[in-house]
């Protein structure tokens, strides 16, 4: 923490949700939103909520969707100095509707929006120059030019003695498409903390099972892996066979989007503050669980006091049950 803020790079969006369950957007229907969103934005907002210093390199349009996001991030204590306002592009957006089986239909405006136009401005260089930790979001790989921005930020942060975390929340097809694989491997080579969810672990390691994937990544130089398992909680894997499994909290899931980002931000911020993996996992599970109880991806962010109160009043389900 003393070294400088946790920073990330990537998309800022609004999310607009269907209020009914069903298939897609082929007829008029009730919607709710806009809600602040974008995995990197949710992550950095949660770091700030936890009292960590936090900044983001991103772009929004000169419109209410952009202002809504900037106001939220600023209110929650994030450094917004490296968010560019792009005059001739709208803020990115995602319309989402849930199907009865939990699958989602989307209409995205990202690639041709401000979200897809991240720029290395003077303010962005200044943020990188004082950063102590870089968190890389796989979702941002879709942004043209992001590989160069990340390469520069990795070098600067590592030169200062800082660290790197990586959430490979990236579609498998994007990894398999040649350039994606190289980018993932280049980032894994400098990753200190890896935060995959479910089969992202196997995709990142290019392995067939969990144990092989974990061994391969730790051998490759990653110092800790924290695997997100949704309703089954999470696991920590460290050097020399260290392992901690932590059960999920029992909550009513209203909106699962953003759980992984709140989880990762909480785990990282706790570790940067010097907490042991076991305590960091418990607080991160609580942050993921709290987030899914609220509609809107960034509406369920938590302070440390929120998490402690939630843990004190909750029960967990054993993942070995
Ligand atoms: P996202 O949907 O944001 O991409 P993710 O797939 O990266 O999420 P998850 O494993 O779904 O990550 O969620 C992260 C953590 O949040 C889990 O490890 C768990 O602790 C908690 N969590 C998620 N969903 C639930 C749930 N339904 N009940 C309780 N805890 C949950
Ligand atoms: Mg995820």
Tab-separated table of C-alpha atoms and ligand atoms in Angstrom:
chain	number	residue	atom	x	y	z
A	1	UNK	CA	0.000	0.000	0.000
A	2	UNK	CA	2.751	2.414	0.990
A	3	UNK	CA	4.317	1.908	-2.430
A	4	UNK	CA	1.337	3.464	-4.218
A	5	UNK	CA	-2.213	2.851	-5.421
A	6	UNK	CA	-3.687	-0.257	-7.006
A	7	UNK	CA	-4.464	0.590	-10.623
A	8	UNK	CA	-6.272	-1.122	-13.488
A	9	UNK	CA	-6.969	-0.528	-17.171
A	10	UNK	CA	-10.133	-1.248	-19.136
A	11	UNK	CA	-13.771	-0.739	-19.904
A	12	UNK	CA	-16.237	1.501	-18.093
A	13	UNK	CA	-19.856	0.736	-19.040
A	14	UNK	CA	-23.414	1.233	-17.983
A	15	UNK	CA	-25.565	-1.839	-17.594
A	16	UNK	CA	-29.268	-1.777	-18.378
A	17	UNK	CA	-31.198	-4.831	-17.249
A	18	UNK	CA	-34.464	-6.439	-18.207
A	19	UNK	CA	-36.682	-6.722	-15.134
A	20	UNK	CA	-38.300	-9.925	-16.407
A	21	UNK	CA	-36.737	-13.319	-17.080
A	22	UNK	CA	-36.895	-14.478	-20.681
A	23	UNK	CA	-35.097	-14.575	-23.979
A	24	UNK	CA	-33.522	-11.417	-25.379
A	25	UNK	CA	-34.827	-8.043	-26.503
A	26	UNK	CA	-37.073	-8.785	-29.478
A	27	UNK	CA	-40.081	-7.005	-28.014
A	28	UNK	CA	-40.701	-3.912	-25.850
A	29	UNK	CA	-40.225	-4.731	-22.172
A	30	UNK	CA	-39.511	-3.144	-18.798
A	31	UNK	CA	-35.857	-2.265	-18.186
A	32	UNK	CA	-33.961	-0.908	-15.214
A	33	UNK	CA	-30.758	1.092	-15.194
A	34	UNK	CA	-28.398	2.619	-16.107
A	35	UNK	CA	-26.119	1.085	-13.462
A	36	UNK	CA	-22.361	1.800	-13.310
A	37	UNK	CA	-20.480	-1.238	-14.657
A	38	UNK	CA	-17.440	-2.699	-16.434
A	39	UNK	CA	-15.334	-5.326	-14.646
A	40	UNK	CA	-12.303	-3.027	-14.166
A	41	UNK	CA	-14.529	-0.238	-12.809
A	42	UNK	CA	-16.318	-2.566	-10.356
A	43	UNK	CA	-12.953	-3.877	-9.199
A	44	UNK	CA	-11.443	-0.444	-8.593
A	45	UNK	CA	-14.593	0.841	-6.857
A	46	UNK	CA	-14.429	-2.096	-4.428
A	47	UNK	CA	-10.711	-1.472	-3.724
A	48	UNK	CA	-11.616	2.141	-2.876
A	49	UNK	CA	-14.568	1.019	-0.687
A	50	UNK	CA	-12.131	-1.134	1.288
A	51	UNK	CA	-10.057	1.961	1.980
A	52	UNK	CA	-7.319	1.092	-0.482
A	53	UNK	CA	-5.999	3.768	-2.816
A	54	UNK	CA	-7.199	2.942	-6.312
A	55	UNK	CA	-7.152	4.378	-9.841
A	56	UNK	CA	-8.318	3.405	-13.327
A	57	UNK	CA	-7.175	4.153	-16.877
A	58	UNK	CA	-10.342	4.191	-18.980
A	59	UNK	CA	-12.578	6.304	-21.224
A	60	UNK	CA	-16.183	7.469	-21.191
A	61	UNK	CA	-18.214	9.659	-23.519
A	62	UNK	CA	-19.364	13.207	-22.786
A	63	UNK	CA	-22.818	11.987	-21.715
A	64	UNK	CA	-24.843	11.063	-18.645
A	65	UNK	CA	-23.738	7.408	-18.795
A	66	UNK	CA	-20.134	8.600	-18.457
A	67	UNK	CA	-20.943	11.167	-15.764
A	68	UNK	CA	-22.864	8.570	-13.766
A	69	UNK	CA	-19.784	6.327	-13.655
A	70	UNK	CA	-17.298	9.093	-12.882
A	71	UNK	CA	-19.506	10.439	-10.088
A	72	UNK	CA	-19.845	6.987	-8.517
A	73	UNK	CA	-16.125	6.208	-8.684
A	74	UNK	CA	-15.240	9.618	-7.283
A	75	UNK	CA	-17.844	9.375	-4.493
A	76	UNK	CA	-16.473	5.971	-3.497
A	77	UNK	CA	-12.936	7.342	-3.291
A	78	UNK	CA	-11.291	6.134	-6.512
A	79	UNK	CA	-8.754	8.263	-8.416
A	80	UNK	CA	-10.578	9.361	-11.584
A	81	UNK	CA	-7.738	11.509	-12.981
A	82	UNK	CA	-6.848	8.992	-15.723
A	83	UNK	CA	-10.404	8.596	-17.057
A	84	UNK	CA	-10.548	10.324	-20.471
A	85	UNK	CA	-13.721	11.946	-21.745
A	86	UNK	CA	-13.972	11.255	-25.475
A	87	UNK	CA	-16.086	13.941	-27.124
A	88	UNK	CA	-17.300	12.073	-30.201
A	89	UNK	CA	-18.072	8.613	-28.828
A	90	UNK	CA	-20.832	7.479	-26.457
A	91	UNK	CA	-20.081	5.749	-23.147
A	92	UNK	CA	-20.074	1.960	-23.504
A	93	UNK	CA	-23.215	0.036	-22.593
A	94	UNK	CA	-24.488	-3.483	-22.077
A	95	UNK	CA	-28.155	-4.506	-22.109
A	96	UNK	CA	-28.660	-7.816	-20.316
A	97	UNK	CA	-31.568	-10.186	-19.799
A	98	UNK	CA	-31.534	-13.422	-17.830
A	99	UNK	CA	-33.067	-16.637	-19.173
A	100	UNK	CA	-34.829	-19.124	-16.871
A	101	UNK	CA	-31.703	-21.348	-16.737
A	102	UNK	CA	-29.442	-18.435	-15.644
A	103	UNK	CA	-27.898	-17.929	-19.110
A	104	UNK	CA	-27.780	-14.320	-20.305
A	105	UNK	CA	-28.566	-12.529	-23.555
A	106	UNK	CA	-26.636	-9.307	-24.228
A	107	UNK	CA	-26.708	-6.317	-26.545
A	108	UNK	CA	-23.301	-4.630	-26.285
A	109	UNK	CA	-22.073	-1.233	-27.396
A	110	UNK	CA	-18.413	-1.515	-26.411
A	111	UNK	CA	-16.036	-1.866	-29.360
A	112	UNK	CA	-17.211	1.345	-31.073
A	113	UNK	CA	-17.861	3.263	-27.868
A	114	UNK	CA	-15.523	5.287	-25.635
A	115	UNK	CA	-15.005	2.084	-23.590
A	116	UNK	CA	-13.056	0.619	-26.521
A	117	UNK	CA	-10.872	3.721	-26.889
A	118	UNK	CA	-8.533	3.674	-23.885
A	119	UNK	CA	-5.763	6.261	-24.236
A	120	UNK	CA	-2.366	6.617	-22.568
A	121	UNK	CA	-2.774	10.303	-21.705
A	122	UNK	CA	-0.423	12.423	-19.572
A	123	UNK	CA	-2.693	11.774	-16.597
A	124	UNK	CA	-2.564	8.026	-17.277
A	125	UNK	CA	1.249	8.095	-17.375
A	126	UNK	CA	1.273	10.009	-14.087
A	127	UNK	CA	-1.027	7.422	-12.455
A	128	UNK	CA	1.156	4.531	-13.658
A	129	UNK	CA	4.275	6.324	-12.406
A	130	UNK	CA	2.948	6.381	-8.819
A	131	UNK	CA	1.245	2.967	-8.796
A	132	UNK	CA	2.244	0.187	-6.409
A	133	UNK	CA	0.134	-2.580	-7.931
A	134	UNK	CA	-1.337	-3.311	-11.363
A	135	UNK	CA	-4.489	-5.452	-11.648
A	136	UNK	CA	-5.031	-6.808	-15.165
A	137	UNK	CA	-8.553	-7.677	-16.337
A	138	UNK	CA	-8.813	-10.151	-19.206
A	139	UNK	CA	-12.017	-8.451	-20.339
A	140	UNK	CA	-9.910	-5.435	-21.338
A	141	UNK	CA	-7.997	-7.482	-23.945
A	142	UNK	CA	-10.776	-6.679	-26.397
A	143	UNK	CA	-9.624	-3.015	-26.399
A	144	UNK	CA	-7.260	-2.188	-29.309
A	145	UNK	CA	-3.815	-1.113	-28.089
A	146	UNK	CA	-4.337	-2.389	-24.541
A	147	UNK	CA	-1.376	-4.793	-24.808
A	148	UNK	CA	1.035	-1.846	-25.204
A	149	UNK	CA	-0.541	0.045	-22.297
A	150	UNK	CA	-0.273	-3.040	-20.063
A	151	UNK	CA	3.313	-3.759	-21.111
A	152	UNK	CA	4.331	-0.222	-20.196
A	153	UNK	CA	2.448	-0.337	-16.872
A	154	UNK	CA	3.897	-3.755	-15.931
A	155	UNK	CA	7.446	-2.488	-16.529
A	156	UNK	CA	6.946	0.704	-14.547
A	157	UNK	CA	5.193	-0.962	-11.592
A	158	UNK	CA	7.700	-3.844	-11.386
A	159	UNK	CA	10.658	-1.459	-11.627
A	160	UNK	CA	9.310	0.297	-8.530
A	161	UNK	CA	9.088	-3.019	-6.661
A	162	UNK	CA	5.331	-3.292	-7.162
A	163	UNK	CA	3.248	-6.376	-7.955
A	164	UNK	CA	0.781	-7.622	-10.590
A	165	UNK	CA	-2.526	-9.499	-10.315
A	166	UNK	CA	-4.486	-11.009	-13.192
A	167	UNK	CA	-8.171	-11.943	-13.490
A	168	UNK	CA	-8.350	-13.933	-16.751
A	169	UNK	CA	-12.073	-13.213	-17.235
A	170	UNK	CA	-11.708	-13.635	-20.952
A	171	UNK	CA	-13.768	-15.641	-23.418
A	172	UNK	CA	-12.121	-18.925	-24.431
A	173	UNK	CA	-12.473	-18.044	-28.125
A	174	UNK	CA	-10.427	-14.877	-27.552
A	175	UNK	CA	-7.614	-16.889	-25.920
A	176	UNK	CA	-7.638	-19.492	-28.684
A	177	UNK	CA	-7.354	-16.822	-31.372
A	178	UNK	CA	-3.498	-16.807	-31.621
A	179	UNK	CA	-2.733	-13.309	-30.301
A	180	UNK	CA	-4.853	-13.883	-27.203
A	181	UNK	CA	-2.829	-16.944	-26.176
A	182	UNK	CA	0.460	-15.027	-26.400
A	183	UNK	CA	-0.946	-12.100	-24.426
A	184	UNK	CA	-2.230	-14.432	-21.679
A	185	UNK	CA	1.141	-16.229	-21.506
A	186	UNK	CA	3.095	-12.947	-21.440
A	187	UNK	CA	0.942	-11.700	-18.568
A	188	UNK	CA	1.110	-14.988	-16.647
A	189	UNK	CA	4.911	-14.700	-16.809
A	190	UNK	CA	4.752	-11.509	-14.692
A	191	UNK	CA	1.705	-12.349	-12.534
A	192	UNK	CA	2.154	-12.534	-8.759
A	193	UNK	CA	-1.525	-13.219	-7.895
A	194	UNK	CA	-3.854	-15.047	-10.303
A	195	UNK	CA	-7.626	-14.818	-9.737
A	196	UNK	CA	-9.394	-17.208	-12.140
A	197	UNK	CA	-13.028	-18.304	-11.936
A	198	UNK	CA	-14.051	-21.912	-12.674
A	199	UNK	CA	-12.616	-23.213	-15.935
A	200	UNK	CA	-10.618	-19.993	-16.548
A	201	UNK	CA	-7.937	-21.734	-14.449
A	202	UNK	CA	-7.721	-24.589	-16.979
A	203	UNK	CA	-7.780	-22.188	-19.940
A	204	UNK	CA	-5.020	-20.014	-18.443
A	205	UNK	CA	-2.794	-23.020	-17.746
A	206	UNK	CA	-3.829	-24.895	-20.899
A	207	UNK	CA	-4.273	-27.951	-18.641
A	208	UNK	CA	-6.985	-30.597	-18.333
A	209	UNK	CA	-7.483	-30.636	-14.553
A	210	UNK	CA	-7.246	-28.353	-11.539
A	211	UNK	CA	-4.248	-29.937	-9.797
A	212	UNK	CA	-2.126	-29.960	-12.968
A	213	UNK	CA	-3.103	-26.375	-13.785
A	214	UNK	CA	-2.217	-25.141	-10.289
A	215	UNK	CA	1.162	-26.942	-10.293
A	216	UNK	CA	2.038	-25.668	-13.757
A	217	UNK	CA	1.214	-22.035	-12.946
A	218	UNK	CA	3.042	-22.044	-9.597
A	219	UNK	CA	6.080	-23.640	-11.299
A	220	UNK	CA	5.867	-20.922	-13.938
A	221	UNK	CA	6.380	-18.206	-11.316
A	222	UNK	CA	2.883	-17.199	-10.114
A	223	UNK	CA	3.215	-16.892	-6.321
A	224	UNK	CA	-0.439	-17.373	-5.402
A	225	UNK	CA	-3.602	-18.559	-7.104
A	226	UNK	CA	-7.067	-17.855	-5.750
A	227	UNK	CA	-9.784	-19.833	-7.502
A	228	UNK	CA	-13.356	-18.481	-7.441
A	229	UNK	CA	-15.987	-21.216	-7.268
A	230	UNK	CA	-19.274	-19.271	-7.172
A	231	UNK	CA	-21.695	-20.878	-4.674
A	232	UNK	CA	-18.927	-23.306	-3.685
A	233	UNK	CA	-16.701	-20.563	-2.279
A	234	UNK	CA	-13.023	-20.235	-3.113
A	235	UNK	CA	-9.575	-21.811	-2.712
A	236	UNK	CA	-6.089	-20.401	-2.171
A	237	UNK	CA	-3.045	-22.217	-3.575
A	238	UNK	CA	0.448	-21.061	-2.634
A	239	UNK	CA	4.037	-22.250	-2.847
A	240	UNK	CA	5.111	-25.509	-1.178
A	241	UNK	CA	1.639	-27.065	-1.348
A	242	UNK	CA	-0.054	-24.399	0.771
A	243	UNK	CA	-3.836	-24.571	0.333
A	244	UNK	CA	-6.879	-23.021	2.032
A	245	UNK	CA	-10.503	-23.772	1.052
A	246	UNK	CA	-13.152	-21.320	2.144
A	247	UNK	CA	-16.893	-22.056	1.886
A	248	UNK	CA	-19.327	-19.553	0.413
A	249	UNK	CA	-21.868	-17.660	2.484
A	250	UNK	CA	-25.506	-18.609	2.057
A	251	UNK	CA	-27.371	-15.750	0.399
A	252	UNK	CA	-30.219	-15.223	-2.020
A	253	UNK	CA	-28.663	-14.495	-5.418
A	254	UNK	CA	-30.438	-11.571	-7.087
A	255	UNK	CA	-27.782	-10.581	-9.664
A	256	UNK	CA	-24.505	-12.531	-9.980
A	257	UNK	CA	-22.699	-9.932	-12.124
A	258	UNK	CA	-19.732	-8.327	-10.380
A	259	UNK	CA	-19.220	-10.971	-7.672
A	260	UNK	CA	-15.845	-11.990	-9.048
A	261	UNK	CA	-14.653	-8.394	-9.311
A	262	UNK	CA	-15.676	-7.532	-5.733
A	263	UNK	CA	-14.131	-10.786	-4.530
A	264	UNK	CA	-10.810	-10.106	-6.282
A	265	UNK	CA	-10.620	-6.479	-5.166
A	266	UNK	CA	-11.261	-7.465	-1.558
A	267	UNK	CA	-8.742	-10.317	-1.571
A	268	UNK	CA	-6.035	-8.169	-3.139
A	269	UNK	CA	-6.629	-5.185	-0.866
A	270	UNK	CA	-6.517	-7.400	2.233
A	271	UNK	CA	-3.285	-9.058	1.084
A	272	UNK	CA	-1.713	-5.687	0.264
A	273	UNK	CA	-2.656	-4.613	3.793
A	274	UNK	CA	-0.706	-7.601	5.152
A	275	UNK	CA	-3.531	-10.029	6.050
A	276	UNK	CA	-3.008	-13.809	5.866
A	277	UNK	CA	-4.616	-15.676	2.907
A	278	UNK	CA	-7.241	-17.335	5.148
A	279	UNK	CA	-8.618	-14.029	6.469
A	280	UNK	CA	-8.413	-12.414	3.030
A	281	UNK	CA	-10.413	-15.328	1.528
A	282	UNK	CA	-13.106	-15.059	4.181
A	283	UNK	CA	-13.539	-11.326	3.573
A	284	UNK	CA	-13.445	-11.831	-0.210
A	285	UNK	CA	-16.145	-14.525	-0.034
A	286	UNK	CA	-18.226	-12.113	2.016
A	287	UNK	CA	-17.710	-9.373	-0.594
A	288	UNK	CA	-18.792	-11.716	-3.434
A	289	UNK	CA	-21.828	-12.914	-1.479
A	290	UNK	CA	-22.949	-9.394	-0.547
A	291	UNK	CA	-22.599	-8.263	-4.153
A	292	UNK	CA	-24.957	-10.927	-5.546
A	293	UNK	CA	-27.758	-9.864	-3.177
A	294	UNK	CA	-28.103	-6.494	-4.941
A	295	UNK	CA	-29.402	-5.738	-8.418
A	296	UNK	CA	-26.744	-3.866	-10.402
A	297	UNK	CA	-23.112	-4.967	-10.755
A	298	UNK	CA	-21.607	-2.175	-8.606
A	299	UNK	CA	-24.507	-1.675	-6.176
A	300	UNK	CA	-23.295	-4.339	-3.746
A	301	UNK	CA	-19.779	-3.064	-3.057
A	302	UNK	CA	-18.672	-3.281	0.593
A	303	UNK	CA	-16.490	-1.516	3.111
A	304	UNK	CA	-14.458	-3.547	5.609
A	305	UNK	CA	-17.039	-2.653	8.285
A	306	UNK	CA	-19.877	-3.920	6.002
A	307	UNK	CA	-18.009	-7.203	5.531
A	308	UNK	CA	-17.304	-7.688	9.221
A	309	UNK	CA	-20.949	-7.051	10.096
A	310	UNK	CA	-22.092	-9.438	7.341
A	311	UNK	CA	-19.732	-12.201	8.519
A	312	UNK	CA	-20.854	-11.787	12.129
A	313	UNK	CA	-24.495	-12.276	11.120
A	314	UNK	CA	-24.021	-15.089	8.564
A	315	UNK	CA	-23.692	-18.817	8.187
A	316	UNK	CA	-21.450	-20.600	5.683
A	317	UNK	CA	-22.059	-23.828	3.797
A	318	UNK	CA	-19.215	-26.298	4.007
A	319	UNK	CA	-17.819	-27.036	0.550
A	320	UNK	CA	-17.033	-30.528	1.812
A	321	UNK	CA	-20.677	-31.188	2.711
B	1	LIG	P1	-18.479	-12.750	-12.246
B	1	LIG	O1	-19.891	-13.181	-12.437
B	1	LIG	O2	-18.353	-11.402	-11.616
B	1	LIG	O3	-17.604	-12.948	-13.461
B	1	LIG	P2	-16.746	-14.821	-11.223
B	1	LIG	O4	-17.185	-15.953	-12.090
B	1	LIG	O5	-15.449	-14.181	-11.546
B	1	LIG	O6	-17.908	-13.750	-11.131
B	1	LIG	P3	-17.692	-16.174	-8.861
B	1	LIG	O7	-16.995	-17.427	-8.457
B	1	LIG	O8	-19.000	-16.289	-9.517
B	1	LIG	O9	-16.663	-15.290	-9.691
B	1	LIG	O10	-17.907	-15.265	-7.564
B	1	LIG	C1	-16.826	-14.848	-6.750
B	1	LIG	C2	-17.073	-15.201	-5.298
B	1	LIG	O11	-18.279	-14.566	-4.852
B	1	LIG	C3	-17.251	-16.700	-5.037
B	1	LIG	O12	-15.991	-17.330	-4.859
B	1	LIG	C4	-18.115	-16.684	-3.788
B	1	LIG	O13	-17.322	-16.504	-2.641
B	1	LIG	C5	-18.988	-15.440	-3.984
B	1	LIG	N1	-20.262	-15.796	-4.601
B	1	LIG	C6	-20.593	-15.742	-5.916
B	1	LIG	N2	-21.861	-16.190	-6.119
B	1	LIG	C7	-22.345	-16.519	-4.901
B	1	LIG	C8	-23.602	-17.031	-4.420
B	1	LIG	N3	-24.617	-17.288	-5.246
B	1	LIG	N4	-23.733	-17.245	-3.093
B	1	LIG	C9	-22.727	-16.982	-2.239
B	1	LIG	N5	-21.527	-16.503	-2.621
B	1	LIG	C10	-21.326	-16.273	-3.928
B	2	LIG	MG1	-14.936	-13.528	-13.344
